[in-house]
CSV table of C-alpha atoms in Angstrom, one decimal:
chain,number,residue,atom,x,y,z
P,1,MET,CA,-84.1,62.1,117.4
P,2,SER,CA,-84.9,65.7,116.7
P,3,GLY,CA,-84.4,67.8,113.6
P,4,GLY,CA,-83.7,64.9,111.2
P,5,THR,CA,-80.1,65.7,110.6
P,6,TRP,CA,-78.9,62.7,112.4
P,7,SER,CA,-77.8,59.9,110.1
P,8,PRO,CA,-77.2,56.3,111.3
P,9,ARG,CA,-73.8,56.2,109.6
P,10,PRO,CA,-71.2,59.0,109.4
P,11,PRO,CA,-70.4,60.2,105.9
P,12,ARG,CA,-67.7,58.2,104.3
P,13,ARG,CA,-65.2,61.1,104.2
P,14,LEU,CA,-65.5,61.5,107.9
P,15,VAL,CA,-64.7,57.9,108.4
P,16,ARG,CA,-61.6,58.3,106.3
P,17,PHE,CA,-60.6,61.5,108.2
P,18,GLY,CA,-61.0,59.6,111.5
P,19,LEU,CA,-58.8,56.8,110.3
P,20,ALA,CA,-56.2,59.2,109.1
P,21,ALA,CA,-56.3,61.1,112.3
P,22,ALA,CA,-55.9,57.9,114.3
P,23,LEU,CA,-52.9,56.9,112.2
P,24,ALA,CA,-51.4,60.3,112.6
P,25,LEU,CA,-51.8,60.1,116.4
P,26,ALA,CA,-50.5,56.6,116.7
P,27,PRO,CA,-46.8,57.5,117.2
P,28,ALA,CA,-47.6,60.1,119.9
P,29,ALA,CA,-49.6,57.4,121.8
P,30,GLN,CA,-46.3,55.6,122.3
P,31,ALA,CA,-45.3,58.7,124.4
P,32,ALA,CA,-41.8,59.3,123.3
P,33,PRO,CA,-40.4,61.9,125.8
P,34,ARG,CA,-40.9,65.4,124.6
P,35,THR,CA,-39.3,68.8,125.5
P,36,HIS,CA,-41.4,71.8,126.5
P,37,LYS,CA,-40.3,75.4,127.0
P,38,ILE,CA,-41.3,77.7,129.9
P,39,VAL,CA,-40.2,81.3,129.4
P,40,ILE,CA,-39.6,83.7,132.3
P,41,VAL,CA,-40.0,87.3,131.4
P,42,GLN,CA,-40.7,90.4,133.4
P,43,MET,CA,-40.7,88.6,136.7
P,44,ALA,CA,-43.3,86.0,135.7
P,45,PHE,CA,-43.4,82.4,134.4
P,46,GLY,CA,-44.9,82.3,130.9
P,47,PRO,CA,-47.8,80.0,129.8
P,48,MET,CA,-47.6,76.4,131.1
P,49,PRO,CA,-47.3,73.8,128.5
P,50,ALA,CA,-50.1,71.3,128.1
P,51,GLY,CA,-49.8,67.5,127.8
P,52,LEU,CA,-46.8,67.0,130.1
P,53,ARG,CA,-45.9,63.4,130.9
P,54,VAL,CA,-43.4,61.7,133.2
P,55,GLY,CA,-40.1,61.5,131.3
P,56,ASP,CA,-40.6,64.8,129.4
P,57,THR,CA,-38.1,67.6,129.9
P,58,ILE,CA,-38.9,71.2,130.8
P,59,VAL,CA,-36.5,73.8,129.4
P,60,TRP,CA,-36.6,76.9,131.5
P,61,VAL,CA,-35.6,80.0,129.6
P,62,ASN,CA,-34.8,83.1,131.7
P,63,GLN,CA,-35.1,86.2,129.6
P,64,ASP,CA,-34.9,88.6,132.6
P,65,ILE,CA,-31.8,90.5,133.8
P,66,PHE,CA,-32.4,88.9,137.2
P,67,GLN,CA,-31.4,85.6,138.6
P,68,HIS,CA,-34.4,83.3,139.2
P,69,THR,CA,-35.1,79.7,140.3
P,70,ALA,CA,-37.7,77.2,139.3
P,71,THR,CA,-38.2,75.4,142.6
P,72,ALA,CA,-40.8,72.6,143.2
P,73,ARG,CA,-42.7,72.9,146.5
P,74,ASP,CA,-42.3,69.2,146.9
P,75,HIS,CA,-38.5,69.5,146.4
P,76,SER,CA,-38.6,67.3,143.3
P,77,PHE,CA,-36.5,69.9,141.4
P,78,ASP,CA,-34.7,73.2,142.0
P,79,ALA,CA,-33.2,74.8,138.9
P,80,VAL,CA,-31.1,77.9,139.3
P,81,LEU,CA,-31.5,80.3,136.4
P,82,PRO,CA,-28.9,83.1,136.1
P,83,PRO,CA,-29.9,86.1,133.9
P,84,LYS,CA,-30.4,85.1,130.2
P,85,ALA,CA,-29.7,81.4,131.0
P,86,THR,CA,-31.6,78.2,130.5
P,87,ALA,CA,-31.9,75.0,132.6
P,88,ARG,CA,-33.4,71.6,131.9
P,89,VAL,CA,-35.5,69.6,134.3
P,90,ARG,CA,-36.7,66.1,133.6
P,91,LEU,CA,-40.1,65.3,135.0
P,92,SER,CA,-39.8,62.3,137.2
P,93,LYS,CA,-43.3,62.0,138.8
P,94,ALA,CA,-46.9,62.4,137.9
P,95,GLY,CA,-49.3,64.8,139.5
P,96,THR,CA,-49.7,68.6,140.0
P,97,ILE,CA,-46.4,70.1,140.9
P,98,ALA,CA,-46.5,73.6,142.3
P,99,PHE,CA,-43.3,75.6,141.9
P,100,TYR,CA,-42.0,79.1,142.6
P,101,CYS,CA,-38.9,81.3,142.5
P,102,ARG,CA,-37.0,81.2,145.7
P,103,PHE,CA,-35.8,84.8,145.3
P,104,HIS,CA,-39.1,86.3,144.1
P,105,PRO,CA,-41.8,84.3,145.9
P,106,GLY,CA,-44.7,86.0,144.1
P,107,MET,CA,-43.5,84.2,140.9
P,108,THR,CA,-45.4,80.9,140.9
P,109,GLY,CA,-46.8,78.2,138.6
P,110,LYS,CA,-48.2,74.7,138.4
P,111,LEU,CA,-47.2,71.8,136.2
P,112,GLU,CA,-49.9,69.1,135.4
P,113,VAL,CA,-47.9,65.9,134.7
P,114,ALA,CA,-49.6,62.7,133.5
P,115,LYS,CA,-48.1,59.2,133.9
E,1,MET,CA,-60.2,126.3,144.1
E,2,ARG,CA,-59.4,123.7,141.4
E,3,MET,CA,-55.6,124.4,141.8
E,4,LYS,CA,-55.9,124.0,145.6
E,5,LEU,CA,-57.7,120.6,145.2
E,6,ALA,CA,-55.1,119.4,142.8
E,7,SER,CA,-52.2,120.2,145.1
E,8,VAL,CA,-54.0,118.6,148.0
E,9,ALA,CA,-54.5,115.4,145.9
E,10,PHE,CA,-50.8,115.5,145.0
E,11,ALA,CA,-49.8,115.9,148.6
E,12,LEU,CA,-52.0,113.0,149.7
E,13,ALA,CA,-50.7,110.8,147.0
E,14,LEU,CA,-47.2,111.4,148.3
E,15,ALA,CA,-48.1,111.2,152.0
E,16,PRO,CA,-46.9,107.6,152.6
E,17,ALA,CA,-43.6,108.4,151.2
E,18,ALA,CA,-42.5,111.4,153.1
E,19,ALA,CA,-39.0,111.3,151.7
E,20,PHE,CA,-40.4,111.7,148.2
E,21,SER,CA,-42.5,114.8,148.8
E,22,GLN,CA,-41.5,117.5,146.5
E,23,ALA,CA,-43.2,120.7,145.3
E,24,ALA,CA,-42.8,120.2,141.6
E,25,LYS,CA,-43.2,117.1,139.5
E,26,PRO,CA,-39.8,115.5,138.9
E,27,THR,CA,-38.2,115.6,135.4
E,28,ASP,CA,-36.9,112.5,133.7
E,29,PRO,CA,-33.2,113.2,134.6
E,30,GLN,CA,-34.4,113.6,138.2
E,31,ILE,CA,-36.5,110.4,138.1
E,32,ALA,CA,-33.6,108.5,136.8
E,33,HIS,CA,-31.4,109.9,139.6
E,34,ILE,CA,-34.1,109.0,142.2
E,35,ALA,CA,-34.5,105.4,140.9
E,36,TYR,CA,-30.7,104.9,140.8
E,37,THR,CA,-30.2,106.3,144.3
E,38,ALA,CA,-33.0,104.1,145.6
E,39,GLY,CA,-31.2,101.1,144.2
E,40,GLU,CA,-27.8,102.1,145.5
E,41,ILE,CA,-29.3,102.6,149.0
E,42,ASP,CA,-30.6,99.0,149.0
E,43,ILE,CA,-27.2,97.7,147.7
E,44,ALA,CA,-25.4,99.5,150.5
E,45,ALA,CA,-27.9,98.0,153.1
E,46,GLY,CA,-27.3,94.5,151.6
E,47,LYS,CA,-23.5,94.9,151.8
E,48,GLN,CA,-23.8,95.9,155.4
E,49,ALA,CA,-25.9,92.8,156.1
E,50,LEU,CA,-23.4,90.6,154.4
E,51,LYS,CA,-20.7,92.1,156.6
E,52,VAL,CA,-22.6,91.8,159.9
E,53,SER,CA,-25.1,88.9,159.7
E,54,LYS,CA,-24.4,85.3,160.3
E,55,ASN,CA,-27.9,84.2,159.6
E,56,ALA,CA,-28.1,82.1,156.3
E,57,GLN,CA,-31.5,83.3,155.4
E,58,VAL,CA,-30.6,87.0,156.0
E,59,ARG,CA,-27.4,86.6,154.0
E,60,SER,CA,-29.2,84.9,151.1
E,61,PHE,CA,-31.7,87.7,151.0
E,62,ALA,CA,-29.0,90.4,151.2
E,63,GLU,CA,-27.1,88.7,148.3
E,64,GLU,CA,-30.3,88.8,146.3
E,65,MET,CA,-30.8,92.5,147.0
E,66,VAL,CA,-27.3,93.3,145.9
E,67,ARG,CA,-27.6,91.2,142.8
E,68,ASP,CA,-31.0,92.4,141.7
E,69,HIS,CA,-30.5,96.1,142.3
E,70,THR,CA,-27.1,96.0,140.7
E,71,ALA,CA,-28.7,94.5,137.6
E,72,VAL,CA,-31.4,97.2,137.5
E,73,ASN,CA,-29.0,100.0,138.1
E,74,ASP,CA,-26.6,98.7,135.3
E,75,GLN,CA,-29.6,98.7,133.0
E,76,ALA,CA,-30.5,102.2,134.1
E,77,LEU,CA,-27.0,103.4,133.5
E,78,ALA,CA,-27.0,101.9,130.0
E,79,LEU,CA,-30.4,103.5,129.3
E,80,VAL,CA,-29.4,107.1,130.4
E,81,LYS,CA,-26.2,106.7,128.3
E,82,LYS,CA,-28.3,105.7,125.3
E,83,LEU,CA,-30.7,108.5,125.8
E,84,HIS,CA,-27.9,111.0,126.4
E,85,VAL,CA,-29.5,111.9,129.7
E,86,THR,CA,-27.5,113.0,132.7
E,87,PRO,CA,-29.2,111.9,135.9
E,88,GLN,CA,-29.8,115.1,138.0
E,89,ASP,CA,-29.4,115.2,141.7
E,90,ASN,CA,-32.5,116.7,143.5
E,91,PRO,CA,-34.1,117.1,146.9
E,92,THR,CA,-35.9,113.8,146.8
E,93,SER,CA,-32.6,111.8,146.1
E,94,GLN,CA,-30.9,113.8,148.9
E,95,ALA,CA,-33.7,113.1,151.4
E,96,LEU,CA,-33.6,109.4,150.6
E,97,LYS,CA,-29.8,109.3,150.9
E,98,LYS,CA,-29.9,111.2,154.2
E,99,LYS,CA,-32.5,108.9,155.7
E,100,ALA,CA,-30.7,105.8,154.5
E,101,ASP,CA,-27.4,107.0,155.9
E,102,ALA,CA,-29.0,107.4,159.3
E,103,GLN,CA,-30.5,104.0,159.1
E,104,LEU,CA,-27.2,102.4,158.2
E,105,ALA,CA,-25.5,104.2,161.1
E,106,SER,CA,-28.1,103.0,163.6
E,107,GLN,CA,-27.9,99.4,162.3
E,108,ALA,CA,-24.1,99.5,162.5
E,109,LYS,CA,-24.5,99.6,166.3
E,110,LEU,CA,-26.3,96.2,166.3
E,111,SER,CA,-25.2,92.7,165.9
E,112,GLY,CA,-26.6,89.1,165.9
E,113,ALA,CA,-30.4,88.7,166.0
E,114,ALA,CA,-31.0,92.3,166.8
E,115,PHE,CA,-29.3,93.4,163.6
E,116,ASP,CA,-31.1,90.7,161.5
E,117,ARG,CA,-34.5,91.9,162.8
E,118,ALA,CA,-33.7,95.6,162.2
E,119,TYR,CA,-32.4,94.9,158.7
E,120,ALA,CA,-35.4,92.8,157.8
E,121,ALA,CA,-37.9,95.3,159.2
E,122,ASN,CA,-36.3,98.1,157.4
E,123,GLU,CA,-36.2,96.2,154.1
E,124,VAL,CA,-40.0,95.8,154.4
E,125,ALA,CA,-40.5,99.4,155.2
E,126,TYR,CA,-38.1,100.7,152.6
E,127,HIS,CA,-39.5,98.6,149.7
E,128,LYS,CA,-43.0,99.7,150.6
E,129,THR,CA,-41.9,103.4,150.5
E,130,VAL,CA,-40.2,103.0,147.2
E,131,ASN,CA,-43.1,101.0,145.7
E,132,SER,CA,-45.5,103.7,146.7
E,133,ALA,CA,-43.3,106.4,145.1
E,134,LEU,CA,-42.9,104.4,141.9
E,135,GLN,CA,-46.6,103.8,141.6
E,136,LYS,CA,-47.8,107.3,142.5
E,137,THR,CA,-45.2,109.6,141.1
E,138,LEU,CA,-42.1,108.2,139.4
E,139,ILE,CA,-43.9,106.0,136.8
E,140,PRO,CA,-46.8,108.4,136.1
E,141,ASP,CA,-44.4,111.3,135.8
E,142,ALA,CA,-41.8,109.7,133.6
E,143,LYS,CA,-42.1,111.0,130.0
E,144,ASN,CA,-39.7,108.7,128.2
E,145,ALA,CA,-41.2,105.4,127.3
E,146,GLU,CA,-38.1,103.3,127.9
E,147,LEU,CA,-37.5,105.0,131.3
E,148,LYS,CA,-41.1,104.3,132.2
E,149,SER,CA,-40.8,100.7,131.2
E,150,LEU,CA,-37.6,100.2,133.2
E,151,LEU,CA,-39.4,101.8,136.2
E,152,GLN,CA,-42.2,99.3,135.7
E,153,THR,CA,-39.8,96.5,135.8
E,154,GLY,CA,-38.3,98.1,138.9
E,155,LEU,CA,-41.8,98.1,140.5
E,156,LYS,CA,-42.3,94.4,139.8
E,157,LEU,CA,-38.9,93.7,141.3
E,158,PHE,CA,-39.4,95.9,144.4
E,159,THR,CA,-42.8,94.3,145.0
E,160,GLU,CA,-41.3,90.8,144.9
E,161,HIS,CA,-38.6,92.0,147.3
E,162,GLN,CA,-41.2,93.5,149.6
E,163,HIS,CA,-42.9,90.1,149.7
E,164,HIS,CA,-39.7,88.3,150.3
E,165,ALA,CA,-38.6,90.8,153.0
E,166,GLU,CA,-42.0,90.2,154.7
E,167,GLU,CA,-41.4,86.5,154.7
E,168,LEU,CA,-37.9,86.9,156.0
E,169,ALA,CA,-39.1,89.3,158.8
E,170,ALA,CA,-41.8,86.8,159.8
E,171,LYS,CA,-39.2,83.9,159.9
E,172,ILE,CA,-36.6,85.6,162.1
E,173,LYS,CA,-39.0,87.2,164.5
């Protein structure tokens, strides 16, 4: 070991913190379905949410004055989004799902969905 | 010499969009008129396609053009009203309109696949022309920030339409 800062046992308060963190995370580990938002503004899909899982729901929020769609390349979903409207899509399968807007094909994104 | 160079540069910048060439820089009321006219032209072309075409892909594209350009033009009308600006007719708008009328008349003689191909090809060319004009003159010359921002939205929209038109043209070849 170099430097001599290594100690064989972590300080007590770190242990306590680790325990508290584990407890805090426990309910999430049960993976209750969650809802995530993806905002469309200025002809683009906003940041992709992280930590998506099968059973979660995406709420698509269209803030543009134009009609858009959120259409999966594998046809697993096709949400039509009139101007200023929202639509919900439940994620039914795991994997990388590429999607686009049928009307404005330059608008694209990818969902990373875990089991 | 410097003046001469500047005017050459200006002419070059406008070259791909012949219909947009104009001696002086357009004013905001003129820019608003040009942008609105450009939208109306594409709405008219879309309506003609909806009357003539029986191709589902062409019809869906035409519906999108009518819907999107109507949305931008409604926004443009609301903006000029808010700014108390009266859009001003100008040689660029007139040239655009004249060219578009001729195009509509020539397409009116077509039907079936010939019409679909002509419409798709013209939509590609038209959106390219308008995009180039937006990028090189209309957006840089616009003084009002809200007008500039609406034109930028218009450029994003027209660019998407150009891609979509290219896809459509390739599909119905």
